[in-house]
Amino acid sequence: MRTETPPTVRLEDYRPSDHLIDRVELDVRLDPHDTRVTARLAIRPNPAGRPGAALVLDGDDLRLVALDLDGEPLAPAAFRVAPSALTLPEPPQRPFTLTIETRLDPTANTKLMGLYRSNGVYCTQCEADGFRRITYFLDRPDVLAVYTTRIEADAAQAPILLGNGNNIESGRIEGTDRHFSVWHDPHPKPAYLFALVGGRLDRMTAPFTTMEGRAVELAVYVEPGKAERAAYALDAVARSMKWDEEVFGRAYDLDVFNVVAVSDFNMGAMENKGLNIFNDKYVLASPETATDADYAAIEAIIAHEYFHNWSGNRVTCRDWFQLCLKEGLTVFRDQEFSSDMRSRDVHRIGEVRTLRARQFPEDAGPLAHPVRPKQYAEINNFYTATVYEKGAEIVRMLRTLIGDTAFRAGMDRYFTDNDGTAATVEDFLCAFETESGRDLADFAEWYERPGTPRVSVSGAYDASQKTYRLDFRQTRPGAGADAPPVVIPVRLGLIGEAGPLDGATSPQVEDGVFVLDRPEASLTFENVTAAPVPSLFRGFSAPVRVDMAMADADRLTLLRHDTDGFNRWEAAQRVAARLTTGALRGEDTGAGAEAFAAALGAFLDERALADPAFAALVLALPSESDLADEIGIDIDPDAIFSARRALRVRLGAALGPRLRALRDALAEPAGTTFSPDAASAGRRALRNAALDLIAVADPAEGTALAGAQIASATNMTDRLAGLSTLALLPGEPRESALAAFAELYADEPLVLDKWFAIQAMIPEDGTVERVRRLQTHPAFAMTNPNRVRSLVGSFALANPTQFNRADGAGFALVAESVLALDRTNPQVAARLMTAFGPWRRLEPGRRAAADAALRRILATPGLSRDVADIAGRSLGDSLTV
Ligand code: 0A1
Ligand code: ZN
């Protein structure tokens, strides 16, 4: 077992830097193995720092070539250097210029942090702490500098050279094969937003004029030959810019906005100032290679990175504990954008599904942490669903509490008051307190403690008084007994047998919202003319779990009559979850399932053709992980799988004729050109949801339908949906369809990723062997994060029965992959490991097997800090943050 624990960084230890860096001039001479970086840093003591303190510049794996102070070489006694730091014990007590030359090997950089090469393209990734792999620096977000970057490279190898900001000069270097380009970014920024790119790339451009009248050139750079696949992303950039002007009053602030797609990237994308770098999965799209889900993700991530230009870049974070300040806020902004571009209800349901699938389990397991963590050993492990998605929910609740007008005013104030600075959560809340006049001290508790609050509700109708009373009680598992209550906005309404009870009112409900800010509270509606069904937490108004005993029949009334789209969907989910968990407990749920099928049938008849995207979501019953999360302890994934499947078989059988009719009604007329818009995508989604249910009830028909769909599909959405359905039906047709698909898309890496993923998710005993075999496939490579995530990530995170196999073979497979990957890319290895998160909730046999796998990982010599941190916390007994 490892004994040394990685050093811990604590929020309470924050202090301002002793030095500041105002200007950075970088000269980067690119070479595959011997890149030279000369950094001229204008440094001065920070008036807010400790006078006379040593200057300690961060480094990571750096090799120093030369060092000057104000133009003079520094005497060896005046500094100490190591790969991880450059120290001047007694730096000048006045402004001075330090010139540092370092030497890098971008080709050997497998961590994909700092400067590296992806398919021959030079690119960088500096968040959170990658800049220190390029030069020695004060690599912390509260040190903001103005950067000028000169990039030089072989003109044939890297005809395109890009930096942050505006291009101010370019040219050939006489008598050589090299050329250069100089970029200046006038906006002060922290080092994590630095970027450069050099390579052979094609591009697609479009002009944009901002509301301030600035002419901007938008450009998306992609691999040669793929320029037309950049069109959708480019259009999404323009739509994002326009939307941020209209909805938040924020305009773009440089003359160019560049997006570059690279194939090897640890995360989704990065918001570097004026030069966003993307995982190409979130840029490249064509009807033949991208699904509707891919198009939606591209739109959302393009928007996300663009919106960071204000929420993250113009106003950045004081320290990494404030990560949610930029991430939660920017997720909220991109969610709002996508809701405006698509269907708001459908998008909201998707947001909540993601939150429940990823954040709720995280918040209930050993990796739980507050939205603003109090400590970390490895910051790269804190780019989590809690910081991002729960962080966004907090911003959403804030808007619900103070109303749209004060919210917008608060956003304006936040941006204006903190422009060009590194801010904190307190600065953020202060802007809203000022504009709304509301004290947000209690609300701030949402940032401080982990755990999903639970709200228990009971209702009582008094027919003689025509009143309806609701009693609320909140608790917070994991938050500690001393934890104060949180402020929970409950958007609610009452529904009767025939529709909304609009006449019912309560003085405690303002604009449809009741604020639960105590451990217990009650509220009474008056003028309630009939026994109501409460519609609670409309639009999922708070990230909580709700316990309320309610008959299926009442929930089905909500499915039918609620005016809130989210709660209509939620009602069907609750009934399905109750039927599944009831069956698991051995209850006879036959009659309930029949009633549910009848209600779904009526729902489909009434609404399916009017809102197919919504109907598809209603048919997509709670996932296995949702059900596991609901059950909470002693999870047996096989039992959950079987119970869920049994309900699907019943529904598929009962709804069969309707589903077939819907498939016909929704079929696209031959010759229709593909459009990724939400309405067309919604029709495809419902057709494919219908296919899935037909297939589970009637495998022979499913096999035939899926096979025919794969053969005749004119777009990737339908082809992949056919293949996904077929993947669940063992037999020769599946195997030959998989083989044909691989052959067809041998030269399309992003499509091959889907092929790897589909196979990794097959819920059958043979899958461990299949994944092992696929790891030796010529197209599999540990060096490409997308490929690893497709195969090993899909297996670990999206195949509950096989990852959690009772014999431990699934855990062993993932543990081996993590250890192999950790040697080259610890960040991605650590992310894979998060699949073990819910291990303690498994039944004892599987729990023991997971425990053994985790211990084996942690005992491995030479483990990275990234993986050691996750393994250690996963095994820890208590919440450590
Ligand atoms: N700020 C990015 C996320 C990101 C974080 C770390 C990275 O390092 C590999 C890359 C990207 C975002 O929120 O999109
Ligand atoms: Zn972000």
XYZ file of N, CA and C in Angstrom, residues 25 71 80 89 122 127 143 219 281 313 383 407-408 416 433 477 509 537 643 651 694 749 755 794:
72
model
N 6.331 38.002 -22.864
C 6.667 37.890 -24.290
C 7.253 36.510 -24.495
N 18.552 41.293 -18.670
C 19.520 41.193 -19.761
C 20.864 40.610 -19.367
N 18.015 28.649 -7.903
C 18.017 27.179 -7.844
C 17.039 26.693 -8.888
N 15.998 33.087 -4.539
C 15.778 33.288 -3.101
C 15.708 34.765 -2.740
N 0.881 20.701 -33.678
C 1.314 21.208 -32.375
C 0.117 21.905 -31.708
N -4.963 24.549 -18.919
C -5.769 24.401 -17.705
C -5.627 22.964 -17.211
N -2.771 35.412 -11.197
C -1.672 36.200 -11.780
C -2.023 36.439 -13.249
N -13.382 31.528 -37.355
C -12.777 30.451 -38.144
C -12.749 29.155 -37.351
N -14.210 15.498 -31.769
C -15.542 14.891 -31.612
C -16.614 15.971 -31.432
N -13.010 34.095 -18.648
C -11.836 34.778 -19.186
C -11.795 36.253 -18.774
N -12.651 18.470 -11.950
C -13.513 18.890 -13.061
C -14.676 17.899 -13.100
N -31.923 38.923 -11.607
C -30.847 38.010 -12.003
C -30.004 38.631 -13.116
N -30.676 39.163 -14.125
C -29.934 39.772 -15.238
C -29.130 40.985 -14.746
N -19.366 43.597 -14.812
C -18.783 44.945 -14.816
C -17.842 45.140 -13.627
N -26.804 40.113 -4.446
C -27.348 40.725 -3.219
C -27.622 42.192 -3.469
N -28.053 14.052 3.777
C -27.127 12.953 4.055
C -25.703 13.391 3.725
N -46.745 31.287 -1.500
C -46.253 30.964 -2.842
C -46.249 32.219 -3.698
N -41.648 20.747 -7.337
C -40.337 20.937 -7.967
C -40.466 20.986 -9.486
N -35.218 -6.736 -13.916
C -36.509 -6.132 -13.562
C -36.877 -5.027 -14.554
N -44.217 -3.423 -21.638
C -44.655 -2.199 -22.317
C -44.551 -2.372 -23.836
N -40.012 -2.261 -29.368
C -40.521 -3.370 -30.180
C -39.543 -4.540 -30.075
N -12.419 7.767 -37.752
C -12.136 7.477 -36.338
C -13.317 7.772 -35.403
N -18.473 2.412 -32.728
C -18.464 0.955 -32.901
C -17.825 0.268 -31.687
N -16.757 3.266 -21.885
C -18.145 2.817 -22.066
C -18.407 1.560 -21.253
